[in-house]
Structures are given as C-alpha cells and as structure tokens.
CSV table of N, CA and C in Angstrom, one decimal:
chain,number,residue,atom,x,y,z
A,1173,MET,N,-12.1,12.3,34.2
A,1173,MET,CA,-11.7,11.0,33.7
A,1173,MET,C,-10.5,11.1,32.8
A,1174,ASP,N,-9.6,10.2,32.8
A,1174,ASP,CA,-8.4,10.2,31.9
A,1174,ASP,C,-8.8,10.2,30.4
A,1175,GLU,N,-8.3,11.1,29.7
A,1175,GLU,CA,-8.7,11.2,28.2
A,1175,GLU,C,-8.3,10.0,27.5
A,1176,SER,N,-7.2,9.4,27.8
A,1176,SER,CA,-6.7,8.2,27.1
A,1176,SER,C,-7.7,7.0,27.1
A,1177,VAL,N,-8.4,6.9,28.2
A,1177,VAL,CA,-9.4,5.8,28.4
A,1177,VAL,C,-10.5,6.0,27.4
A,1178,GLU,N,-10.9,7.3,27.1
A,1178,GLU,CA,-12.0,7.5,26.2
A,1178,GLU,C,-11.6,7.5,24.7
A,1179,MET,N,-10.4,7.5,24.4
A,1179,MET,CA,-9.9,7.4,23.0
A,1179,MET,C,-10.3,6.1,22.4
A,1180,LYS,N,-10.8,6.2,21.1
A,1180,LYS,CA,-11.1,5.0,20.3
A,1180,LYS,C,-10.4,5.0,19.0
A,1181,MET,N,-10.0,3.8,18.6
A,1181,MET,CA,-9.4,3.7,17.3
A,1181,MET,C,-10.1,2.5,16.6
A,1182,TYR,N,-10.0,2.5,15.3
A,1182,TYR,CA,-10.8,1.5,14.5
A,1182,TYR,C,-9.9,0.9,13.4
A,1183,VAL,N,-10.3,-0.4,13.0
A,1183,VAL,CA,-9.8,-0.9,11.8
A,1183,VAL,C,-10.8,-0.5,10.7
A,1184,LEU,N,-10.4,0.0,9.6
A,1184,LEU,CA,-11.2,0.5,8.6
A,1184,LEU,C,-11.2,-0.5,7.4
A,1185,SER,N,-12.3,-1.1,7.0
A,1185,SER,CA,-12.3,-2.1,6.0
A,1185,SER,C,-13.5,-1.8,5.0
A,1186,ALA,N,-13.3,-2.3,3.8
A,1186,ALA,CA,-14.4,-2.3,2.8
A,1186,ALA,C,-15.5,-3.3,3.2
A,1187,ASP,N,-16.7,-3.0,3.1
A,1187,ASP,CA,-17.8,-3.9,3.3
A,1187,ASP,C,-18.1,-4.8,2.1
A,1188,THR,N,-17.3,-5.8,2.0
A,1188,THR,CA,-17.4,-6.7,0.8
A,1188,THR,C,-18.6,-7.6,0.9
A,1189,ASN,N,-19.3,-7.7,2.0
A,1189,ASN,CA,-20.5,-8.5,2.0
A,1189,ASN,C,-21.7,-7.8,1.3
A,1190,HIS,N,-21.7,-6.5,1.3
A,1190,HIS,CA,-22.8,-5.7,0.8
A,1190,HIS,C,-22.5,-4.8,-0.4
A,1191,TYR,N,-21.2,-4.6,-0.6
A,1191,TYR,CA,-20.9,-3.7,-1.7
A,1191,TYR,C,-19.9,-4.4,-2.7
A,1192,ALA,N,-19.9,-3.9,-3.9
A,1192,ALA,CA,-19.0,-4.5,-4.9
A,1192,ALA,C,-17.5,-4.3,-4.6
A,1193,THR,N,-16.8,-5.3,-5.1
A,1193,THR,CA,-15.3,-5.2,-5.0
A,1193,THR,C,-14.8,-5.1,-6.5
A,1194,PHE,N,-13.5,-4.7,-6.6
A,1194,PHE,CA,-13.0,-4.4,-7.9
A,1194,PHE,C,-11.8,-5.3,-8.3
A,1195,VAL,N,-11.6,-5.3,-9.6
A,1195,VAL,CA,-10.4,-6.0,-10.1
A,1195,VAL,C,-9.8,-5.2,-11.2
A,1196,PRO,N,-8.5,-5.2,-11.5
A,1196,PRO,CA,-8.0,-4.5,-12.6
A,1196,PRO,C,-8.5,-5.1,-13.9
A,1197,VAL,N,-8.8,-4.3,-14.9
A,1197,VAL,CA,-9.3,-4.7,-16.2
A,1197,VAL,C,-8.2,-5.5,-16.9
A,1198,ASP,N,-7.0,-5.0,-16.9
A,1198,ASP,CA,-5.8,-5.7,-17.5
A,1198,ASP,C,-5.1,-6.6,-16.5
A,1199,GLU,N,-5.1,-7.9,-16.8
A,1199,GLU,CA,-4.5,-8.9,-15.8
A,1199,GLU,C,-3.0,-8.6,-15.7
A,1200,ASP,N,-2.4,-8.0,-16.6
A,1200,ASP,CA,-1.0,-7.7,-16.6
A,1200,ASP,C,-0.7,-6.2,-16.1
A,1201,TYR,N,-1.6,-5.7,-15.3
A,1201,TYR,CA,-1.5,-4.3,-14.7
A,1201,TYR,C,-0.1,-4.1,-14.1
A,1202,ASP,N,0.4,-5.2,-13.4
A,1202,ASP,CA,1.7,-5.0,-12.7
A,1202,ASP,C,2.9,-4.7,-13.6
A,1203,GLU,N,2.8,-5.0,-14.9
A,1203,GLU,CA,3.9,-4.7,-15.8
A,1203,GLU,C,4.0,-3.1,-16.0
A,1204,VAL,N,2.8,-2.4,-15.8
A,1204,VAL,CA,2.8,-1.0,-16.0
A,1204,VAL,C,2.9,-0.3,-14.6
A,1205,PHE,N,2.2,-0.8,-13.6
A,1205,PHE,CA,2.0,-0.1,-12.3
A,1205,PHE,C,2.9,-0.7,-11.2
A,1206,GLY,N,3.4,-1.9,-11.4
A,1206,GLY,CA,4.2,-2.6,-10.4
A,1206,GLY,C,3.3,-3.2,-9.3
A,1207,ASP,N,3.9,-3.5,-8.2
A,1207,ASP,CA,3.2,-4.1,-7.1
A,1207,ASP,C,2.3,-3.1,-6.4
A,1208,LEU,N,1.0,-3.4,-6.3
A,1208,LEU,CA,0.1,-2.4,-5.7
A,1208,LEU,C,-0.6,-2.9,-4.4
A,1209,TRP,N,0.2,-3.6,-3.6
A,1209,TRP,CA,-0.4,-4.1,-2.4
A,1209,TRP,C,-0.5,-3.1,-1.2
A,1210,CYS,N,-0.1,-1.9,-1.4
A,1210,CYS,CA,-0.3,-0.8,-0.5
A,1210,CYS,C,0.3,-1.1,0.9
A,1211,LYS,N,1.5,-1.4,0.9
A,1211,LYS,CA,2.2,-1.8,2.2
A,1211,LYS,C,3.2,-0.7,2.7
A,1212,GLY,N,2.8,0.6,2.4
A,1212,GLY,CA,3.5,1.7,2.9
A,1212,GLY,C,4.5,2.3,1.9
A,1213,GLU,N,4.7,1.6,0.8
A,1213,GLU,CA,5.6,2.1,-0.2
A,1213,GLU,C,5.0,3.1,-1.2
A,1214,GLU,N,5.8,4.0,-1.7
A,1214,GLU,CA,5.3,5.0,-2.6
A,1214,GLU,C,4.8,4.4,-3.9
A,1215,LEU,N,3.7,4.8,-4.4
A,1215,LEU,CA,3.2,4.3,-5.7
A,1215,LEU,C,3.2,5.4,-6.8
A,1216,SER,N,3.2,6.6,-6.4
A,1216,SER,CA,3.0,7.7,-7.3
A,1216,SER,C,4.2,7.8,-8.3
A,1217,ALA,N,5.3,7.4,-8.0
A,1217,ALA,CA,6.5,7.5,-9.0
A,1217,ALA,C,6.3,6.6,-10.2
A,1218,ASN,N,5.5,5.5,-10.0
A,1218,ASN,CA,5.3,4.6,-11.1
A,1218,ASN,C,3.8,4.5,-11.5
A,1219,TRP,N,3.1,5.6,-11.5
A,1219,TRP,CA,1.7,5.6,-11.8
A,1219,TRP,C,1.5,6.5,-13.1
A,1220,PRO,N,1.6,6.0,-14.3
A,1220,PRO,CA,1.6,6.8,-15.5
A,1220,PRO,C,0.3,7.3,-15.9
A,1221,LYS,N,-0.8,6.6,-15.5
A,1221,LYS,CA,-2.2,6.9,-16.0
A,1221,LYS,C,-3.1,6.3,-15.0
A,1222,PRO,N,-4.4,6.6,-15.1
A,1222,PRO,CA,-5.4,5.9,-14.2
A,1222,PRO,C,-5.4,4.4,-14.5
A,1223,LEU,N,-5.4,3.7,-13.4
A,1223,LEU,CA,-5.6,2.2,-13.5
A,1223,LEU,C,-7.0,1.9,-13.8
A,1224,GLU,N,-7.3,1.2,-14.9
A,1224,GLU,CA,-8.7,0.8,-15.3
A,1224,GLU,C,-9.1,-0.4,-14.4
A,1225,ILE,N,-10.2,-0.2,-13.7
A,1225,ILE,CA,-10.8,-1.3,-12.9
A,1225,ILE,C,-12.2,-1.6,-13.3
A,1226,GLU,N,-12.7,-2.7,-12.9
A,1226,GLU,CA,-14.1,-3.2,-13.2
A,1226,GLU,C,-14.6,-3.9,-12.0
A,1227,LEU,N,-15.9,-4.1,-11.9
A,1227,LEU,CA,-16.5,-4.9,-10.8
A,1227,LEU,C,-16.0,-6.3,-10.9
A,1228,ASP,N,-15.7,-6.9,-9.8
A,1228,ASP,CA,-15.4,-8.3,-9.7
A,1228,ASP,C,-16.7,-9.1,-10.2
A,1229,GLU,N,-16.5,-10.0,-11.1
A,1229,GLU,CA,-17.7,-10.7,-11.7
A,1229,GLU,C,-18.7,-11.3,-10.7
A,1230,GLU,N,-18.2,-11.7,-9.5
A,1230,GLU,CA,-19.0,-12.2,-8.4
A,1230,GLU,C,-19.8,-11.1,-7.8
A,1231,ASP,N,-19.5,-9.9,-8.0
A,1231,ASP,CA,-20.2,-8.8,-7.3
A,1231,ASP,C,-21.0,-7.9,-8.2
A,1232,GLU,N,-21.2,-8.3,-9.4
A,1232,GLU,CA,-21.9,-7.5,-10.4
A,1232,GLU,C,-23.3,-7.1,-10.0
A,1233,ASN,N,-23.9,-7.8,-9.1
A,1233,ASN,CA,-25.3,-7.4,-8.6
A,1233,ASN,C,-25.3,-6.6,-7.3
A,1234,LYS,N,-24.1,-6.3,-6.8
A,1234,LYS,CA,-24.0,-5.5,-5.6
A,1234,LYS,C,-23.8,-4.0,-6.0
A,1235,PRO,N,-24.3,-3.1,-5.1
A,1235,PRO,CA,-24.1,-1.7,-5.4
A,1235,PRO,C,-22.6,-1.3,-5.2
A,1236,VAL,N,-22.2,-0.2,-5.9
A,1236,VAL,CA,-20.9,0.3,-5.8
A,1236,VAL,C,-21.0,1.4,-4.6
A,1237,GLY,N,-20.1,1.2,-3.6
A,1237,GLY,CA,-20.1,2.1,-2.5
A,1237,GLY,C,-19.2,3.2,-2.7
A,1238,ASP,N,-19.1,4.1,-1.7
A,1238,ASP,CA,-18.1,5.2,-1.7
A,1238,ASP,C,-16.7,4.6,-1.4
A,1239,PHE,N,-16.7,3.4,-0.8
A,1239,PHE,CA,-15.5,2.7,-0.5
A,1239,PHE,C,-15.6,1.3,-1.0
A,1240,GLY,N,-14.5,0.8,-1.5
A,1240,GLY,CA,-14.5,-0.6,-2.0
A,1240,GLY,C,-13.2,-1.2,-1.8
A,1241,PHE,N,-13.1,-2.5,-2.2
A,1241,PHE,CA,-11.9,-3.3,-2.0
A,1241,PHE,C,-11.3,-3.6,-3.4
A,1242,LEU,N,-10.0,-3.4,-3.5
A,1242,LEU,CA,-9.2,-3.8,-4.8
A,1242,LEU,C,-8.1,-4.6,-4.4
A,1243,PHE,N,-7.2,-4.2,-3.5
A,1243,PHE,CA,-6.0,-4.9,-3.1
A,1243,PHE,C,-5.9,-4.9,-1.6
A,1244,SER,N,-5.3,-5.9,-1.1
A,1244,SER,CA,-5.0,-6.0,0.4
A,1244,SER,C,-4.3,-4.7,0.8
A,1245,GLY,N,-4.8,-4.2,1.9
A,1245,GLY,CA,-4.1,-3.0,2.5
A,1245,GLY,C,-4.5,-1.7,1.9
A,1246,SER,N,-5.5,-1.7,1.1
A,1246,SER,CA,-5.9,-0.4,0.4
A,1246,SER,C,-7.5,-0.3,0.5
A,1247,LEU,N,-7.9,0.8,0.1
A,1247,LEU,CA,-9.4,1.1,-0.1
A,1247,LEU,C,-9.5,1.8,-1.4
A,1248,VAL,N,-10.6,1.6,-2.1
A,1248,VAL,CA,-11.0,2.4,-3.3
A,1248,VAL,C,-12.0,3.4,-2.8
A,1249,LEU,N,-11.8,4.7,-3.2
A,1249,LEU,CA,-12.6,5.8,-2.8
A,1249,LEU,C,-13.3,6.4,-4.0
A,1250,SER,N,-14.6,6.7,-3.8
A,1250,SER,CA,-15.3,7.5,-4.8
A,1250,SER,C,-14.8,9.0,-4.7
A,1251,ASN,N,-15.1,9.8,-5.7
A,1251,ASN,CA,-14.7,11.2,-5.6
A,1251,ASN,C,-15.3,11.9,-4.3
A,1252,ARG,N,-16.5,11.5,-3.9
A,1252,ARG,CA,-17.1,12.1,-2.7
A,1252,ARG,C,-16.2,11.7,-1.5
A,1253,ALA,N,-15.8,10.4,-1.4
A,1253,ALA,CA,-15.0,10.0,-0.3
A,1253,ALA,C,-13.7,10.7,-0.3
A,1254,LYS,N,-13.1,10.8,-1.5
A,1254,LYS,CA,-11.8,11.4,-1.6
A,1254,LYS,C,-11.8,12.9,-1.1
A,1255,GLU,N,-12.8,13.6,-1.5
A,1255,GLU,CA,-12.9,15.0,-1.1
A,1255,GLU,C,-13.1,15.1,0.4
A,1256,LEU,N,-13.9,14.2,1.0
A,1256,LEU,CA,-14.1,14.3,2.4
A,1256,LEU,C,-12.9,13.9,3.2
A,1257,LEU,N,-12.1,12.9,2.8
A,1257,LEU,CA,-10.9,12.5,3.6
A,1257,LEU,C,-9.6,13.1,3.3
A,1258,SER,N,-9.5,13.8,2.1
A,1258,SER,CA,-8.2,14.4,1.7
A,1258,SER,C,-7.6,15.2,2.8
A,1259,GLY,N,-8.3,16.0,3.5
A,1259,GLY,CA,-7.8,16.9,4.5
A,1259,GLY,C,-7.4,16.2,5.8
A,1260,MET,N,-7.8,14.9,5.9
A,1260,MET,CA,-7.4,14.1,7.1
A,1260,MET,C,-6.2,13.2,6.9
A,1261,LEU,N,-5.8,13.1,5.7
A,1261,LEU,CA,-4.6,12.2,5.4
A,1261,LEU,C,-3.3,12.9,5.8
A,1262,SER,N,-2.3,12.1,6.0
A,1262,SER,CA,-1.0,12.7,6.3
A,1262,SER,C,-0.3,13.0,5.0
A,1263,ALA,N,0.7,13.8,5.0
A,1263,ALA,CA,1.4,14.3,3.8
A,1263,ALA,C,2.0,13.2,3.0
A,1264,GLN,N,2.4,12.1,3.5
A,1264,GLN,CA,3.0,11.0,2.7
A,1264,GLN,C,1.9,10.1,2.1
A,1265,ASP,N,0.7,10.1,2.6
A,1265,ASP,CA,-0.4,9.2,2.1
A,1265,ASP,C,-0.6,9.6,0.6
A,1266,GLU,N,-1.1,8.6,-0.1
A,1266,GLU,CA,-1.3,8.9,-1.6
A,1266,GLU,C,-2.8,8.5,-2.0
A,1267,LEU,N,-3.3,9.2,-2.9
A,1267,LEU,CA,-4.6,8.9,-3.6
A,1267,LEU,C,-4.2,8.7,-5.1
A,1268,MET,N,-4.3,7.5,-5.5
A,1268,MET,CA,-3.9,7.2,-6.9
A,1268,MET,C,-5.1,7.0,-7.8
A,1269,GLN,N,-5.1,7.6,-8.9
A,1269,GLN,CA,-6.3,7.7,-9.8
A,1269,GLN,C,-6.6,6.3,-10.4
A,1270,LEU,N,-7.9,5.9,-10.3
A,1270,LEU,CA,-8.4,4.7,-11.0
A,1270,LEU,C,-9.5,5.2,-11.9
A,1271,SER,N,-9.9,4.3,-12.8
A,1271,SER,CA,-11.1,4.6,-13.7
A,1271,SER,C,-12.0,3.4,-13.8
A,1272,LEU,N,-13.2,3.6,-13.4
A,1272,LEU,CA,-14.3,2.6,-13.5
A,1272,LEU,C,-15.3,3.0,-14.5
A,1273,ALA,N,-15.3,2.4,-15.6
A,1273,ALA,CA,-16.2,2.7,-16.7
A,1273,ALA,C,-16.2,4.2,-17.0
A,1274,GLY,N,-15.0,4.8,-17.0
A,1274,GLY,CA,-14.9,6.2,-17.4
A,1274,GLY,C,-15.1,7.2,-16.2
A,1275,GLU,N,-15.4,6.7,-15.0
A,1275,GLU,CA,-15.6,7.5,-13.8
A,1275,GLU,C,-14.3,7.4,-12.9
A,1276,ASP,N,-14.0,8.6,-12.4
A,1276,ASP,CA,-12.8,8.6,-11.5
A,1276,ASP,C,-13.1,8.0,-10.1
A,1277,TYR,N,-12.2,7.1,-9.7
A,1277,TYR,CA,-12.1,6.6,-8.4
A,1277,TYR,C,-10.7,6.7,-7.9
A,1278,TRP,N,-10.4,6.4,-6.7
A,1278,TRP,CA,-9.1,6.6,-6.1
A,1278,TRP,C,-8.6,5.5,-5.2
A,1279,LEU,N,-7.4,5.0,-5.4
A,1279,LEU,CA,-6.8,4.0,-4.5
A,1279,LEU,C,-6.1,4.7,-3.4
A,1280,LEU,N,-6.6,4.4,-2.2
A,1280,LEU,CA,-6.0,5.1,-1.0
A,1280,LEU,C,-4.8,4.2,-0.5
A,1281,ASN,N,-3.6,4.8,-0.5
A,1281,ASN,CA,-2.4,4.2,-0.1
A,1281,ASN,C,-1.9,4.9,1.1
A,1282,ILE,N,-2.2,4.3,2.3
A,1282,ILE,CA,-1.8,4.9,3.6
A,1282,ILE,C,-0.3,4.6,3.8
A,1283,ARG,N,0.5,5.6,3.9
A,1283,ARG,CA,2.0,5.4,4.1
A,1283,ARG,C,2.5,5.9,5.4
A,1284,ASN,N,1.5,6.4,6.3
A,1284,ASN,CA,1.8,6.8,7.6
A,1284,ASN,C,1.9,5.5,8.5
A,1285,ILE,N,3.2,5.1,8.7
A,1285,ILE,CA,3.4,3.8,9.5
A,1285,ILE,C,3.9,4.3,10.9
A,1286,LEU,N,3.1,3.8,11.9
A,1286,LEU,CA,3.4,4.2,13.3
A,1286,LEU,C,3.9,3.0,14.1
A,1287,ASN,N,4.7,3.3,15.0
A,1287,ASN,CA,5.1,2.3,16.1
A,1287,ASN,C,4.2,2.6,17.2
A,1288,ALA,N,3.0,2.1,17.2
A,1288,ALA,CA,1.9,2.6,18.1
A,1288,ALA,C,1.3,1.6,19.1
A,1289,LEU,N,1.9,0.4,19.1
A,1289,LEU,CA,1.3,-0.7,19.9
A,1289,LEU,C,1.8,-0.5,21.4
A,1290,ASN,N,0.9,-0.8,22.3
A,1290,ASN,CA,1.3,-0.8,23.7
A,1290,ASN,C,2.0,-2.2,23.9
A,1291,ALA,N,3.2,-2.2,24.3
A,1291,ALA,CA,4.0,-3.4,24.4
A,1291,ALA,C,3.5,-4.4,25.4
A,1292,GLU,N,3.0,-3.9,26.6
A,1292,GLU,CA,2.5,-4.8,27.6
A,1292,GLU,C,1.2,-5.4,27.3
A,1293,ALA,N,0.3,-4.7,26.6
A,1293,ALA,CA,-1.1,-5.2,26.4
A,1293,ALA,C,-1.2,-6.0,25.1
A,1294,THR,N,-0.4,-5.7,24.1
A,1294,THR,CA,-0.5,-6.4,22.8
A,1294,THR,C,0.0,-7.8,23.0
A,1295,GLU,N,-0.7,-8.7,22.2
A,1295,GLU,CA,-0.4,-10.2,22.3
A,1295,GLU,C,0.0,-10.7,20.9
A,1296,PHE,N,1.0,-11.6,20.9
A,1296,PHE,CA,1.5,-12.3,19.7
A,1296,PHE,C,1.4,-13.8,20.0
A,1297,ASN,N,1.2,-14.6,19.0
A,1297,ASN,CA,1.2,-16.0,19.2
A,1297,ASN,C,2.6,-16.6,19.2
A,1298,GLU,N,2.7,-17.9,19.3
A,1298,GLU,CA,4.0,-18.5,19.4
A,1298,GLU,C,4.9,-18.4,18.2
A,1299,VAL,N,4.4,-18.0,17.0
A,1299,VAL,CA,5.2,-17.8,15.8
A,1299,VAL,C,5.4,-16.3,15.5
A,1300,GLY,N,4.9,-15.5,16.5
A,1300,GLY,CA,5.1,-14.0,16.3
A,1300,GLY,C,4.1,-13.3,15.6
A,1301,LEU,N,2.9,-13.9,15.3
A,1301,LEU,CA,1.9,-13.2,14.6
A,1301,LEU,C,1.0,-12.4,15.6
A,1302,LEU,N,0.6,-11.3,15.2
A,1302,LEU,CA,-0.3,-10.4,16.1
A,1302,LEU,C,-1.6,-11.0,16.3
A,1303,VAL,N,-1.9,-11.2,17.6
A,1303,VAL,CA,-3.2,-11.8,18.0
A,1303,VAL,C,-4.2,-10.8,18.6
A,1304,LYS,N,-3.6,-9.9,19.4
A,1304,LYS,CA,-4.5,-8.8,20.0
A,1304,LYS,C,-3.7,-7.5,19.9
A,1305,ARG,N,-4.3,-6.5,19.2
A,1305,ARG,CA,-3.7,-5.2,19.0
A,1305,ARG,C,-4.2,-4.3,20.2
A,1306,VAL,N,-3.3,-3.7,20.8
A,1306,VAL,CA,-3.7,-2.6,21.8
A,1306,VAL,C,-2.8,-1.4,21.5
A,1307,PHE,N,-3.4,-0.3,21.2
A,1307,PHE,CA,-2.6,0.9,20.9
A,1307,PHE,C,-2.3,1.7,22.1
A,1308,ASP,N,-1.2,2.4,22.1
A,1308,ASP,CA,-0.8,3.3,23.1
A,1308,ASP,C,-1.4,4.7,22.7
A,1309,SER,N,-2.3,5.2,23.5
A,1309,SER,CA,-3.0,6.5,23.2
A,1309,SER,C,-2.1,7.6,22.9
A,1310,ARG,N,-0.9,7.7,23.6
A,1310,ARG,CA,0.0,8.7,23.3
A,1310,ARG,C,0.6,8.7,21.9
A,1311,LEU,N,0.7,7.5,21.3
A,1311,LEU,CA,1.3,7.3,20.0
A,1311,LEU,C,0.4,7.4,18.9
A,1312,VAL,N,-0.9,7.4,19.1
A,1312,VAL,CA,-1.9,7.5,18.0
A,1312,VAL,C,-2.8,8.7,18.1
A,1313,SER,N,-2.6,9.5,19.1
A,1313,SER,CA,-3.5,10.7,19.3
A,1313,SER,C,-3.5,11.7,18.2
A,1314,SER,N,-2.5,11.8,17.4
A,1314,SER,CA,-2.4,12.8,16.4
A,1314,SER,C,-2.6,12.3,15.0
A,1315,SER,N,-3.0,11.0,14.8
A,1315,SER,CA,-3.1,10.4,13.5
A,1315,SER,C,-4.5,10.0,13.2
A,1316,ASP,N,-5.1,10.5,12.1
A,1316,ASP,CA,-6.4,10.0,11.7
A,1316,ASP,C,-6.4,8.7,11.0
A,1317,PHE,N,-5.3,8.4,10.2
A,1317,PHE,CA,-5.2,7.2,9.5
A,1317,PHE,C,-3.7,6.7,9.6
A,1318,PHE,N,-3.5,5.4,9.8
A,1318,PHE,CA,-2.1,4.9,9.9
A,1318,PHE,C,-2.2,3.4,9.7
A,1319,LYS,N,-1.0,2.8,9.6
A,1319,LYS,CA,-0.7,1.4,9.5
A,1319,LYS,C,0.4,1.1,10.5
A,1320,ILE,N,0.6,-0.2,10.8
A,1320,ILE,CA,1.6,-0.7,11.7
A,1320,ILE,C,2.4,-1.8,11.0
A,1321,GLU,N,3.7,-1.9,11.4
A,1321,GLU,CA,4.6,-2.9,10.9
A,1321,GLU,C,4.2,-4.3,11.4
A,1322,GLU,N,3.7,-4.4,12.6
A,1322,GLU,CA,3.4,-5.7,13.2
A,1322,GLU,C,2.4,-6.6,12.5
A,1323,ASP,N,1.5,-6.0,11.7
A,1323,ASP,CA,0.6,-6.8,10.9
A,1323,ASP,C,0.9,-6.7,9.4
A,1324,ASN,N,2.2,-6.5,9.1
A,1324,ASN,CA,2.7,-6.4,7.8
A,1324,ASN,C,2.0,-5.3,7.0
A,1325,LYS,N,1.6,-4.2,7.7
A,1325,LYS,CA,1.0,-3.0,7.0
A,1325,LYS,C,-0.2,-3.4,6.2
A,1326,THR,N,-1.0,-4.4,6.7
A,1326,THR,CA,-2.1,-4.9,6.0
A,1326,THR,C,-3.4,-4.1,6.3
A,1327,TYR,N,-3.6,-3.7,7.6
A,1327,TYR,CA,-4.8,-3.1,8.0
A,1327,TYR,C,-4.7,-1.5,8.0
A,1328,ILE,N,-5.7,-0.8,7.7
A,1328,ILE,CA,-5.8,0.6,7.9
A,1328,ILE,C,-6.5,0.9,9.2
A,1329,TYR,N,-5.9,1.7,10.0
A,1329,TYR,CA,-6.4,2.1,11.3
A,1329,TYR,C,-6.8,3.5,11.2
A,1330,CYS,N,-7.9,3.9,11.9
A,1330,CYS,CA,-8.3,5.3,11.9
A,1330,CYS,C,-8.9,5.7,13.2
A,1331,SER,N,-8.9,7.0,13.4
A,1331,SER,CA,-9.4,7.6,14.7
A,1331,SER,C,-10.9,7.7,14.7
A,1332,GLU,N,-11.4,7.9,15.9
A,1332,GLU,CA,-12.8,8.0,16.2
A,1332,GLU,C,-13.3,9.3,15.4
A,1333,ARG,N,-12.5,10.3,15.4
A,1333,ARG,CA,-12.9,11.5,14.6
A,1333,ARG,C,-13.1,11.2,13.2
A,1334,ALA,N,-12.2,10.4,12.5
A,1334,ALA,CA,-12.4,10.0,11.1
A,1334,ALA,C,-13.7,9.2,11.0
A,1335,VAL,N,-13.9,8.3,11.9
A,1335,VAL,CA,-15.1,7.4,11.8
A,1335,VAL,C,-16.4,8.3,11.9
A,1336,ASP,N,-16.4,9.3,12.8
A,1336,ASP,CA,-17.5,10.2,13.0
A,1336,ASP,C,-17.8,11.0,11.7
A,1337,VAL,N,-16.7,11.5,11.1
A,1337,VAL,CA,-16.9,12.3,9.9
A,1337,VAL,C,-17.5,11.4,8.8
A,1338,MET,N,-16.9,10.2,8.6
A,1338,MET,CA,-17.4,9.3,7.6
A,1338,MET,C,-18.9,8.9,7.8
A,1339,LYS,N,-19.2,8.6,9.1
A,1339,LYS,CA,-20.6,8.2,9.4
A,1339,LYS,C,-21.6,9.4,9.1
A,1340,ALA,N,-21.2,10.5,9.6
A,1340,ALA,CA,-22.0,11.7,9.5
A,1340,ALA,C,-22.3,12.1,8.0
A,1341,SER,N,-21.3,11.8,7.2
A,1341,SER,CA,-21.5,12.2,5.7
A,1341,SER,C,-22.3,11.2,5.0
A,1342,GLY,N,-22.6,10.0,5.6
A,1342,GLY,CA,-23.4,9.0,4.9
A,1342,GLY,C,-22.7,8.2,3.8
A,1343,LEU,N,-21.3,8.2,3.9
A,1343,LEU,CA,-20.5,7.5,3.0
A,1343,LEU,C,-20.9,6.0,3.1
A,1344,THR,N,-20.9,5.2,2.0
A,1344,THR,CA,-21.3,3.8,2.1
A,1344,THR,C,-20.1,2.9,1.7
A,1345,GLY,N,-20.2,1.7,2.1
A,1345,GLY,CA,-19.2,0.7,1.8
A,1345,GLY,C,-18.1,0.4,2.8
A,1346,LEU,N,-18.3,0.9,4.0
A,1346,LEU,CA,-17.3,0.7,5.1
A,1346,LEU,C,-17.8,-0.1,6.2
A,1347,VAL,N,-16.9,-0.8,6.9
A,1347,VAL,CA,-17.2,-1.4,8.2
A,1347,VAL,C,-16.0,-0.9,9.1
A,1348,PHE,N,-16.4,-0.8,10.4
A,1348,PHE,CA,-15.4,-0.3,11.4
A,1348,PHE,C,-15.4,-1.3,12.5
A,1349,GLU,N,-14.2,-1.7,12.9
A,1349,GLU,CA,-14.0,-2.6,14.0
A,1349,GLU,C,-13.1,-1.9,15.1
A,1350,GLU,N,-13.7,-1.7,16.3
A,1350,GLU,CA,-13.0,-1.0,17.3
A,1350,GLU,C,-11.8,-1.8,17.8
A,1351,VAL,N,-10.7,-1.1,18.0
A,1351,VAL,CA,-9.4,-1.7,18.5
A,1351,VAL,C,-9.2,-1.1,19.9
A,1352,ASP,N,-8.6,-1.9,20.8
A,1352,ASP,CA,-8.3,-1.4,22.2
A,1352,ASP,C,-7.2,-0.3,22.2
A,1353,VAL,N,-7.4,0.7,23.0
A,1353,VAL,CA,-6.5,1.8,23.2
A,1353,VAL,C,-6.3,1.9,24.7
A,1354,VAL,N,-5.0,2.0,25.2
A,1354,VAL,CA,-4.8,2.3,26.6
A,1354,VAL,C,-3.9,3.5,26.7
C-alpha cells in the first residue's frame, strides 16, 4: 500500500472544555513582552523574564493539564510536556518561560511554517478563507510540528508520531483533530 495514504496529521489544540486556561497576571504584559500571538515570529529576543500567568477566573474549578491555552496559535506546556516534546521541535521553534504561582510552564511558539497544502484538494471559500485543509504527504513527512500561512498561522499541526508519543505518555489537556493528507 502507498505510504502516503497511511500518513496522518492532526490539529493540536488545548482541551479548554475540561482543563483550565490561562491569562497574563499583568494586563499590560504587552508593554514588556510585545505581541504574543505566536504567528511564527521570534519571541525570544524580547523575553526578559518569565511571563506571570494565572488561571482564567472562569476556569478556577478546572484542573491544570500538561497543555493549556493562553494565546491564539500557542500552547502552554508543563515541565513534563516540555521535556517530552523538546526533541521533536524544529530548531527555530521556541519554548518561552512562564510562571504560574511560582511553577515553571512554557509557551510553545511554533515557528516552522510550511507550504504544505495540496493545491488540488484544499478548498477555500469565496473570500479566500480556508475551508478544507488537505496536506501533501511529501511536504509534511519530515515535520512533527508546523503551521501554515493559509490559516494565518493560527493552528498547530502535528504528525501521527507526535500524537502517539503524547498519548502514550499520558499527557493531559489536549485534543487532536485529524486532517486529510494525500
């Protein structure tokens, strides 16, 4: 059987229905850290200290997972998640230090931007927004984590290998949505 047919890719997201989300403690965080939307730009040059975060007040009764949501396009990682994923990230990806009540957490900033969509199978609506993502297996086969320009670098995509590692480790706070690959 053709290997490309068996390849799977996923959208990686924080499970905000069952696990706590975070907010910066200081509402003026952007004056020190700048824009933290994790859209493929380097953050490390303007990261002078750990960013203090706290639980979103609406989520104070939810457990804190190994992964959580802070800003669009990013994930918050526990130390355990950071150690597990560090070796799977590309050289340009960044793990920026956060502090939650004195404990270290990490903002995952994926900077590996791929031109990976299959042009024939991907669909856009009449105003050019991405409706159906279909990846070209030849263009994603060597990347465990990446983003794409066509969705404004909003979503984090990951390989089946990365999903298998995360599931096997028992990491909490994630949801995976399979994406088509041809």
